[in-house]
Coordinates of C-alpha atoms and ligand atoms in Angstrom, one line a residue:
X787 CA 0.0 0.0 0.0
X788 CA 1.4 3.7 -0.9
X789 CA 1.1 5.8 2.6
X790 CA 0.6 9.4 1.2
X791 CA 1.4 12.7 3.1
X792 CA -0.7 14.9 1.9
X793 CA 2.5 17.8 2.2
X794 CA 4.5 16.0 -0.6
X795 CA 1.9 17.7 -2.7
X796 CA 0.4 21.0 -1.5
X797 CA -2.5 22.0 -3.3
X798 CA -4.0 18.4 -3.8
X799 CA -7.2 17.3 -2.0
X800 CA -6.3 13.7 -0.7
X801 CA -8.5 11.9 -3.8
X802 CA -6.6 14.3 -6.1
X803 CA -3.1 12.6 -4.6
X804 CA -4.6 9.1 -4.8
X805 CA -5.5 9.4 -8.3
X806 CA -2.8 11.0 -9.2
X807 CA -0.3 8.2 -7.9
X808 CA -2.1 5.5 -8.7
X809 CA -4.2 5.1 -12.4
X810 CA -4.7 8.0 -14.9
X811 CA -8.1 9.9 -14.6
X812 CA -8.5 9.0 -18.2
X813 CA -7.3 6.9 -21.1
X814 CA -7.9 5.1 -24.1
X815 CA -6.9 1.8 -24.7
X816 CA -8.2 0.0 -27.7
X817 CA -11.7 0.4 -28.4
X818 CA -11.9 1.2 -24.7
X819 CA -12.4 4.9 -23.3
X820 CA -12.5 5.7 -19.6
X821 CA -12.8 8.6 -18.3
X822 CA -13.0 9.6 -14.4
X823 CA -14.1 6.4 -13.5
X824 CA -16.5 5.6 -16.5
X825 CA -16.4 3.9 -19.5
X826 CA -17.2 4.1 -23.0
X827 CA -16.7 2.1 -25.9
X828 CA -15.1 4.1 -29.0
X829 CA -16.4 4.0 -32.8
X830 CA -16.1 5.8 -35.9
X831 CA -15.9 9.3 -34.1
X832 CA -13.7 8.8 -31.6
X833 CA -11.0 11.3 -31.4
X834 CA -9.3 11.2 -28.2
X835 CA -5.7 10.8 -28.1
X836 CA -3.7 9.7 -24.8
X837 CA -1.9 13.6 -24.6
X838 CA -5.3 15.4 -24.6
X839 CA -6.9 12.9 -21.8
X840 CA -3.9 13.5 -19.9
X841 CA -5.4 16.7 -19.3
X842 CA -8.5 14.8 -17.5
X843 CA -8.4 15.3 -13.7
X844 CA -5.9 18.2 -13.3
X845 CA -9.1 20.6 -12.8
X846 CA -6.9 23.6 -12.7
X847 CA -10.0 25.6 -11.7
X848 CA -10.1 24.3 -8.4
X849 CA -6.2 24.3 -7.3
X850 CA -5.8 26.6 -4.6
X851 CA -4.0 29.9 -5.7
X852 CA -4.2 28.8 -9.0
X853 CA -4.6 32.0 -11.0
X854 CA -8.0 30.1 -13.1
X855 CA -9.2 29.4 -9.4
X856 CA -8.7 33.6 -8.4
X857 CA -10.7 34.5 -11.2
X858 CA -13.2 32.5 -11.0
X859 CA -13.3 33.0 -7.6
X860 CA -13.7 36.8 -8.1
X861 CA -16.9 36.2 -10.9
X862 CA -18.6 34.3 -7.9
X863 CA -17.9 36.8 -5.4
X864 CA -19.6 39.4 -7.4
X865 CA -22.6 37.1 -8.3
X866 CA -23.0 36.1 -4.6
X867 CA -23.3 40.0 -3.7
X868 CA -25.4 41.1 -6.8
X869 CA -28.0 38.3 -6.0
X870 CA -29.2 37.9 -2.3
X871 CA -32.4 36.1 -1.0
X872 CA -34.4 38.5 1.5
X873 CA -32.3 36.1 3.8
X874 CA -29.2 37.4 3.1
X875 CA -28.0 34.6 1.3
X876 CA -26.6 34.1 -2.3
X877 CA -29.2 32.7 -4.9
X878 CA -26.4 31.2 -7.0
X879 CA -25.3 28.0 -6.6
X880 CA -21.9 26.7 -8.0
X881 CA -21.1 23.6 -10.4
X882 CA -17.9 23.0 -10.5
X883 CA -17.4 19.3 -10.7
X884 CA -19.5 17.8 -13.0
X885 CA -18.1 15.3 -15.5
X886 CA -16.3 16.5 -18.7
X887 CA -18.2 13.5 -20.8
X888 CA -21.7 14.9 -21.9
X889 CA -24.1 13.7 -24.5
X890 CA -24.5 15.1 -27.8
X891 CA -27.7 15.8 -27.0
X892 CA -26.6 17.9 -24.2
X893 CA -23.7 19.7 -26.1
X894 CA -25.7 20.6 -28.7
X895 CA -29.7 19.7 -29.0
X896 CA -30.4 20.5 -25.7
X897 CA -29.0 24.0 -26.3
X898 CA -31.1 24.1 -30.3
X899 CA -27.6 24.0 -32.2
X900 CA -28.7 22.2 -35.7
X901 CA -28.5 19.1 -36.6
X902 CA -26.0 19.9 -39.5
X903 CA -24.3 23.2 -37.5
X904 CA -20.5 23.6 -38.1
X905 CA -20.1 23.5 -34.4
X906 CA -20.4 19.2 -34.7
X907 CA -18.0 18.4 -36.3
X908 CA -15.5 15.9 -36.0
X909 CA -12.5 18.4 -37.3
X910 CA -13.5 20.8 -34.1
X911 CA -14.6 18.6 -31.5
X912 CA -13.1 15.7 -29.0
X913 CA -15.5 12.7 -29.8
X914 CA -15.8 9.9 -27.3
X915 CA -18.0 8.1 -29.8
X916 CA -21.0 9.0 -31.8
X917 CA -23.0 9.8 -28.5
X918 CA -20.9 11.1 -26.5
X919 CA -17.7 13.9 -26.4
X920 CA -16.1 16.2 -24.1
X921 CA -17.9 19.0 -23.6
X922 CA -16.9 22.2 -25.8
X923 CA -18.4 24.4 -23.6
X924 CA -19.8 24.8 -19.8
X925 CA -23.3 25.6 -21.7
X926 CA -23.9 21.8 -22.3
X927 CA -25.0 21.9 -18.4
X928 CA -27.3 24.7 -18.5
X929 CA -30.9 22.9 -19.7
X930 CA -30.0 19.3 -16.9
X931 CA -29.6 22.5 -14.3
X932 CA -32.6 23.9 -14.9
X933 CA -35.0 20.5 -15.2
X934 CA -33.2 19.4 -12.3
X935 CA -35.0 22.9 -10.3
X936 CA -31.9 25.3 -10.3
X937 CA -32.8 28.7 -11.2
X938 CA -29.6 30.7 -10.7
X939 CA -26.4 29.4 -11.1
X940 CA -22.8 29.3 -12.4
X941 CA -21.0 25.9 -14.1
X942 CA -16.8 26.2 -14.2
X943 CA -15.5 23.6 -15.5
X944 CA -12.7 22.4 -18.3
X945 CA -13.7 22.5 -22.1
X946 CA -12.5 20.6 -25.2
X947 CA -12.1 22.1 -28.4
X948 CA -9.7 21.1 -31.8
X949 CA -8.4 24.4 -32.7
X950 CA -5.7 26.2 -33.9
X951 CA -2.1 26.2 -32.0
X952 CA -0.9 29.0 -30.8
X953 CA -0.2 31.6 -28.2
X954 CA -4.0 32.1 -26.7
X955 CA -5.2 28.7 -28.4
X956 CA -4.9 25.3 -26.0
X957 CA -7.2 22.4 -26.8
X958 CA -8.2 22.1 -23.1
X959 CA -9.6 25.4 -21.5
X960 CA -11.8 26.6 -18.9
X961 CA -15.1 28.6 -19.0
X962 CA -17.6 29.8 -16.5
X963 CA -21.3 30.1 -17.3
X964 CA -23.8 31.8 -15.5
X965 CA -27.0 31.3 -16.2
X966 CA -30.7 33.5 -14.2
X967 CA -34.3 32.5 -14.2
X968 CA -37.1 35.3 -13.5
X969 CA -40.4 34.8 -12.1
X970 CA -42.7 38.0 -13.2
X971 CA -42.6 38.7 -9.6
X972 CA -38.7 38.7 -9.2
X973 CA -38.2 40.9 -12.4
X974 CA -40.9 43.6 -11.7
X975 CA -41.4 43.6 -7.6
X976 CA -44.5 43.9 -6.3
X977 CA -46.8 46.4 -8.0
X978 CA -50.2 47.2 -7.1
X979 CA -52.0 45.9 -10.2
X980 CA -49.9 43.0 -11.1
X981 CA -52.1 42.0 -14.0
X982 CA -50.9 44.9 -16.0
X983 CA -47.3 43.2 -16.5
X984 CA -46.5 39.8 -18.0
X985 CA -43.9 38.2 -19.3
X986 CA -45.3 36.4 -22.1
X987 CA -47.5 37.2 -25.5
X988 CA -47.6 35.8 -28.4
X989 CA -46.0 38.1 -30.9
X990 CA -43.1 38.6 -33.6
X991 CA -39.9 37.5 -33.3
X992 CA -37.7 40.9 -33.4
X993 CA -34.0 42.3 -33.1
X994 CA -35.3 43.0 -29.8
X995 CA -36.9 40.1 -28.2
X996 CA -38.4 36.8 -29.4
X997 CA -42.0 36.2 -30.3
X998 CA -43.1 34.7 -27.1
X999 CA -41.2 37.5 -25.0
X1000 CA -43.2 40.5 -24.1
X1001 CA -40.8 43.8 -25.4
X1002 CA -41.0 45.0 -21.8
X1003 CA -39.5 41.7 -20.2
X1004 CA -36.5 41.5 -22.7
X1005 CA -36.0 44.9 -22.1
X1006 CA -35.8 44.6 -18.1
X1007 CA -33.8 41.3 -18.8
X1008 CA -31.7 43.0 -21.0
X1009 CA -31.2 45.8 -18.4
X1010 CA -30.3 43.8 -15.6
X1011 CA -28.4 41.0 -17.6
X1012 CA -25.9 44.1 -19.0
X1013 CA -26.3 45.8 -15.5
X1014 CA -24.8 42.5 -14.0
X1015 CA -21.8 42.0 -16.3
X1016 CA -20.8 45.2 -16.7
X1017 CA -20.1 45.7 -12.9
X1018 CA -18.3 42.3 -13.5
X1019 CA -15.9 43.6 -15.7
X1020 CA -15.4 47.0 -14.4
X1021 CA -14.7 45.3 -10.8
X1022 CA -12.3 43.0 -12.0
X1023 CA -10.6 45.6 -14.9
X1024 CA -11.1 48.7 -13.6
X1025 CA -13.5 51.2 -13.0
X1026 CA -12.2 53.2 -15.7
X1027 CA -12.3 50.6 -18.3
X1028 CA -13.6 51.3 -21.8
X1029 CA -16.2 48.6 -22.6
X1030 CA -18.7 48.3 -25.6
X1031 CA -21.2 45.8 -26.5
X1032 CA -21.6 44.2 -29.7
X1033 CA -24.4 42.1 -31.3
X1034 CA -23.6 38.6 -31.5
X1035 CA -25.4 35.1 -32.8
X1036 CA -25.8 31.8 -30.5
X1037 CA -28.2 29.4 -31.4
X1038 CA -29.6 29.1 -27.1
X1039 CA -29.5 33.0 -26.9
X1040 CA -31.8 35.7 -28.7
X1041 CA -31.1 38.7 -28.9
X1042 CA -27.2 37.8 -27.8
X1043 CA -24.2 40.4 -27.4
X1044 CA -20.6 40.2 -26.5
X1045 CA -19.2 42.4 -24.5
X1046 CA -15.8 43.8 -24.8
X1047 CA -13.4 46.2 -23.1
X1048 CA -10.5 47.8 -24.2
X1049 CA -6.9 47.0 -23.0
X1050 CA -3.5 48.4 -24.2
X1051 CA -5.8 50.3 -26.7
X1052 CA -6.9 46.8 -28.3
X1053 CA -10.8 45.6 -28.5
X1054 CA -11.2 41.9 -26.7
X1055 CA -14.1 40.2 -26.4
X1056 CA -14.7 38.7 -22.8
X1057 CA -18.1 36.9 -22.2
X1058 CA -21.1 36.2 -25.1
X1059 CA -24.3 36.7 -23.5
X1060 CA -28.6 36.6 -24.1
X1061 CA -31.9 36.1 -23.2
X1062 CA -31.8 32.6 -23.2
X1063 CA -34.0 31.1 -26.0
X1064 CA -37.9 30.1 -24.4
X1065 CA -37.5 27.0 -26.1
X1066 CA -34.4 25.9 -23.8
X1067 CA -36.7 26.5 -20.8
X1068 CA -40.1 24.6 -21.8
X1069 CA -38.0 21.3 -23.3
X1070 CA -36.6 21.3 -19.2
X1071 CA -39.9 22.2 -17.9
X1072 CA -40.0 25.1 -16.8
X1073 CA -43.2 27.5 -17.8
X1074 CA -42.9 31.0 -15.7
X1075 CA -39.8 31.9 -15.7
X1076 CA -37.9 33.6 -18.5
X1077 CA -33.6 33.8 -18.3
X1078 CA -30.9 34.8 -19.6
X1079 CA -27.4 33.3 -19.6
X1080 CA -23.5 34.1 -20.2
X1081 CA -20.2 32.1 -20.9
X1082 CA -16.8 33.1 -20.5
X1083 CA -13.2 32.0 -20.8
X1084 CA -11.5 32.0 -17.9
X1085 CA -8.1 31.8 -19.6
X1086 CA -8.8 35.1 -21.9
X1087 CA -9.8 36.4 -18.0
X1088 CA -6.8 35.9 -16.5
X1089 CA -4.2 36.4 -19.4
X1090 CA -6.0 40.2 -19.5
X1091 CA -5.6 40.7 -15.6
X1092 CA -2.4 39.1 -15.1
X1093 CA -0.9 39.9 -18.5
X1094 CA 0.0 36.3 -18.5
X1095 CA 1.7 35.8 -22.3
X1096 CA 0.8 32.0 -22.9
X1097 CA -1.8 30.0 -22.5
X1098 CA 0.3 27.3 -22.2
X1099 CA 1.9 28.5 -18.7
X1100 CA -1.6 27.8 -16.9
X1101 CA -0.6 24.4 -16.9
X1102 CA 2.6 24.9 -15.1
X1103 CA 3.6 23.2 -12.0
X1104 CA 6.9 25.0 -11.7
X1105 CA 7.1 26.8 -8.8
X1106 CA 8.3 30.3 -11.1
X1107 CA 5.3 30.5 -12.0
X1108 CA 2.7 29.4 -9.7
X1109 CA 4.5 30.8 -7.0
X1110 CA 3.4 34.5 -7.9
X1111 CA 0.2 33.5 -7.2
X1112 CA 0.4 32.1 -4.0
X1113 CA -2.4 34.5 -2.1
X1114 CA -5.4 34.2 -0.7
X1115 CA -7.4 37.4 -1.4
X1116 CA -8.1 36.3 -5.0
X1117 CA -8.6 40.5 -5.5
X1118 CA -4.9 40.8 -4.7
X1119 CA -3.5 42.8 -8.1
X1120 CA -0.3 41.0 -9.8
X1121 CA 1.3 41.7 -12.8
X1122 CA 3.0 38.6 -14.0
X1123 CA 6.7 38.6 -14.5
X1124 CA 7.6 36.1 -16.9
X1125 CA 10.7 34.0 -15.3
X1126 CA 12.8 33.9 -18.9
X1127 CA 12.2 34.1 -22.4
X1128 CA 14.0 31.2 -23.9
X1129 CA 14.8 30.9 -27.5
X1130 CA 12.4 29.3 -30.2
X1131 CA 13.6 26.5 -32.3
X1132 CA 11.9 26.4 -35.9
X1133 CA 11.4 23.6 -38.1
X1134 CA 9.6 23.0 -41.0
X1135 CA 7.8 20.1 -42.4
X1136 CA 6.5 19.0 -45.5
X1137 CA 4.4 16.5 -47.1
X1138 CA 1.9 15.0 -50.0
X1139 CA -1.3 14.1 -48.6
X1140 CA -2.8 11.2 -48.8
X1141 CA -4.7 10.7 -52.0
X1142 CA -7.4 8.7 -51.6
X1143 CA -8.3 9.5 -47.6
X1144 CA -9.5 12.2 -46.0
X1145 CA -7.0 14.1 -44.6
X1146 CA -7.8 17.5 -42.0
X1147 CA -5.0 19.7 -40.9
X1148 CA -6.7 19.5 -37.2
X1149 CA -5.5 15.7 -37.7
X1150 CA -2.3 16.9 -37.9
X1151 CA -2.4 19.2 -34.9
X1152 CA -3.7 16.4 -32.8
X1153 CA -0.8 14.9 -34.1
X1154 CA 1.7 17.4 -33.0
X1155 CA 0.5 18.0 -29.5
X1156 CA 0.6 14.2 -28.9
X1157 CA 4.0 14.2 -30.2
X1158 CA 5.5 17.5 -28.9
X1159 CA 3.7 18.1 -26.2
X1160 CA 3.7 21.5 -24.4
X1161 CA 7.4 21.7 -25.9
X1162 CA 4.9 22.7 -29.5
X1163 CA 4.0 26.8 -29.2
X1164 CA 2.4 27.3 -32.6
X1165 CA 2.1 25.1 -35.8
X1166 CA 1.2 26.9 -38.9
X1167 CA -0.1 26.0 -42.6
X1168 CA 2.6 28.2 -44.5
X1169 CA 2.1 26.6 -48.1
X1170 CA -0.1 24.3 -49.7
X1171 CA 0.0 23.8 -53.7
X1172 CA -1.6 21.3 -56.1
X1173 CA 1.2 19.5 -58.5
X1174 CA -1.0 19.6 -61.7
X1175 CA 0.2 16.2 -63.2
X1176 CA 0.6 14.4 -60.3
X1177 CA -2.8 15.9 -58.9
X1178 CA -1.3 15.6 -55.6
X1179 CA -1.3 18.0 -52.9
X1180 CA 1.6 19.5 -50.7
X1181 CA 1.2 21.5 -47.2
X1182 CA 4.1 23.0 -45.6
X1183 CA 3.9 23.4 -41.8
X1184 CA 5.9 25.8 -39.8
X1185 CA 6.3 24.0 -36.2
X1186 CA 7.5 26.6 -33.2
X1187 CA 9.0 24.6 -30.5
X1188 CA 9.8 26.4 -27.4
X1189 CA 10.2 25.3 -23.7
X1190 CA 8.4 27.3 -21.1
X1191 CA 10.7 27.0 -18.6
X1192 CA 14.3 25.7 -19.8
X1193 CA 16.4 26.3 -23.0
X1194 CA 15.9 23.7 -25.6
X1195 CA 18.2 21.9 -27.8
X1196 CA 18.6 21.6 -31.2
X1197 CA 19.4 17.8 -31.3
X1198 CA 16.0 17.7 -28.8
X1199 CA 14.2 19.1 -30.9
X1200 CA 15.1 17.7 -34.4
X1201 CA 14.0 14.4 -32.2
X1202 CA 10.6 15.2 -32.1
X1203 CA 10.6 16.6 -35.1
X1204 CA 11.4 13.8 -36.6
X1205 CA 9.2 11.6 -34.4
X1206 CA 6.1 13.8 -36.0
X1207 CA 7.1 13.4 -39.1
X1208 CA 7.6 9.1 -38.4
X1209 CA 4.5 9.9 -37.3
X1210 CA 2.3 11.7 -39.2
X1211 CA 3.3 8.9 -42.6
X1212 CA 2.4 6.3 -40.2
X1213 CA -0.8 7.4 -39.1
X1214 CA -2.2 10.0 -41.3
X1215 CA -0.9 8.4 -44.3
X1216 CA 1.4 11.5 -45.8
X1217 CA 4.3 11.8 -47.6
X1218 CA 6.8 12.7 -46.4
X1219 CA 8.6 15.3 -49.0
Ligands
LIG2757 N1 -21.1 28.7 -25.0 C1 -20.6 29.9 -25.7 C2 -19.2 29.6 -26.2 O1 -18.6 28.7 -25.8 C3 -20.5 31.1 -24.8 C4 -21.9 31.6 -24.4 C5 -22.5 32.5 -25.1 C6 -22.5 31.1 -23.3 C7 -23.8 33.0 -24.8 C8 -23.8 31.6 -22.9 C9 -24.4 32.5 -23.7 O2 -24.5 31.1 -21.9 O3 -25.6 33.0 -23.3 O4 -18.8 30.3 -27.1

């Protein structure tokens, strides 16, 4: 039996430590998948690879002084003081533990994203199988909350997506949601002739509200909901932050905005945000109450605040980094001081693609971050031609290797380099040029 002190590793919760030492929190191992303790069986769609579970139980969002944990400390802070029962106590309650693996139907039909959306696909999503992937964002949760009786609430958790590589791009990150529900009573108070107000009729859909919305609910939703997030931003950037909002599109929301603030004299959007589609509400059974909802990155949060310059560093466990944010007032203001800059090694690589099979650069950046690891910063598409006799088709890919935290060599590096290449002919069936 392994006897644990829980001071070898401070920071872990004993279970944390257990799993840790003894089996991964997730793997794949034929057509087997398991995942925090459950298991699926792959198909077709399955898209996992063994780097991108490894991922899978290191909830950095609930490490203490972890700078994902500060922030998202600081969103629930404000939440618990903007929303109080007569009690005194916060309305929101906070989900931060529920299980990456969610349904298709959860990720996307619960929420009204269409059947043929681009959102599905297999080239931007982590499949487990055809039913079941990790979740791409925290929204996936929002419509079990609500049938399960929660009216006001935030989900943190971490999210899957197959994107590009680069400085502000990881395949794992983490988002908080928040999501409201409004009797008539709660979003008007008590008036003296009630029957006057309502919240629903049944008119046009509009920029402005939806059909079933009266104009003077959206409005008072739309009033709070900005109201809300706007004292969000402006607590955690500044009071004397420039902010705009911009109309936006989600399928779950409508109307929708993003709202954005202005840093270093540079736009960035920080949360989407809407009246949260009726729709949503009646499939989870809910008939009174009208809501609205918002997502954000966590990552985007804390890179602003911090002026943290990779995304990559978040999953550091050297002590250069998470050392500077070893506090407990999560409002304590830092300015991150990056440790060293080391040097970036460059290499490019080149080859046909396959002729006959469906090839997707995503394949290939799966590839690379199995391969490279955290040692990859940013892998770009710098040619691609057609030779017109051969009818064969060439990319060129500029790989960026660069260590966080230690200089790199050049023999190191031409090792994996040449291990992605071995590789990406074995497996994605290129060739190598
Ligand atoms: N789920 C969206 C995303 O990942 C973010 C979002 C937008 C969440 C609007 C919401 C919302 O709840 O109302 O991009």
């Amino acid at each position: 039996m392994v006897v644990v002190c829980p001071r070898i590793l401070p920071g872990c919760r004993l279970s944390q430590i257990t799993r840790l030492l003894s089996t991964k929190a997730a793997s794949v191992n034929g057509t087997k998948v398991e995942v925090l303790g459950r298991e699926y069986t792959g198909d077709h769609m399955t898209n996992v690879t063994p780097h991108l579970l490894s991922h899978i139980g290191r909830d950095l969002h609930l490490q203490p002084h972890h700078p994902l944990r500060h922030v998202a400390q600081r969103v629930t802070q404000h939440m618990y003081r903007q929303y109080l029962s007569p009690r005194g106590n916060p309305l929101f309650s906070v989900h931060s533990q529920l299980h990456p693996v969610v349904t298709t139907h959860q990720n996307f039909d619960s929420l009204l994203i269409p059947k043929d959306h681009v959102s599905r696909k297999k080239s931007d999503n982590f499949y487990i199988n055809e039913t079941h992937l990790l979740r791409a964002h925290t929204s996936a949760h929002q419509s079990e909350l609500i049938s399960m009786g929660f009216d006001n609430f935030l989900v943190i958790g971490d999210v899957y997506r197959r994107d590009d590589i680069d400085a502000s791009h990881y395949p794992v990150f983490h988002q908080l949601e928040g999501v409201r529900l409004c009797t008539l009573k709660e979003l008007y108070g008590t008036h003296q002739n009630m029957d006057a107000y309502h919240l629903f009729e049944n008119g046009e859909r509009t920029e402005d509200h939806q059909g079933v919305h009266s104009a003077e609910a959206a409005r008072r939703m739309e009033a709070e909901l900005k109201g809300c997030l706007l004292g969000l931003a402006t607590s955690l950037f500044g009071q004397d932050t420039e902010v705009r909002w911009v109309d936006a599109y989600f399928p779950f929301t409508h109307p929708s905005w993003e709202l954005e603030v202005q840093i270093n004299g540079e736009w960035v959007e920080l949360l989407g945000c809407g009246i949260m589609e009726q729709e949503i509400l009646a499939n989870a059974g809910v008939q009174d109450k009208i809501g609205w909802a918002f997502g954000l990155g966590l990552e985007r949060w804390a890179m602003k605040l911090y002026g943290i310059p990779d995304i990559r560093l978040f999953w550091s466990t050297d002590l250069g980094f998470l050392s500077q944010f070893r506090f407990d007032d999560p409002a304590t203001p830092v300015t991150y001081k990056a440790v060293s800059k080391y040097n970036p090694c460059i290499n490019d690589i080149s080859f046909w693609l396959p002729k006959d099979q469906q090839y997707e650069s995503a394949d290939f950046y799966d590839l690379v971050r199995s391969v490279g690891g955290s040692l990859v910063e940013q892998v770009n598409l710098v040619d691609s031609f057609t030779h017109p006799k051969k009818q064969l088709t060439s990319h060129c890919y500029r790989i960026v290797y660069r260590h966080m935290e230690r200089v790199l060599t050049q023999e190191e590096v031409n090792d994996v380099h040449r291990k992605i290449e071995q590789e990406a002919a074995s497996s994605l069936q290129v060739s190598i040029r």
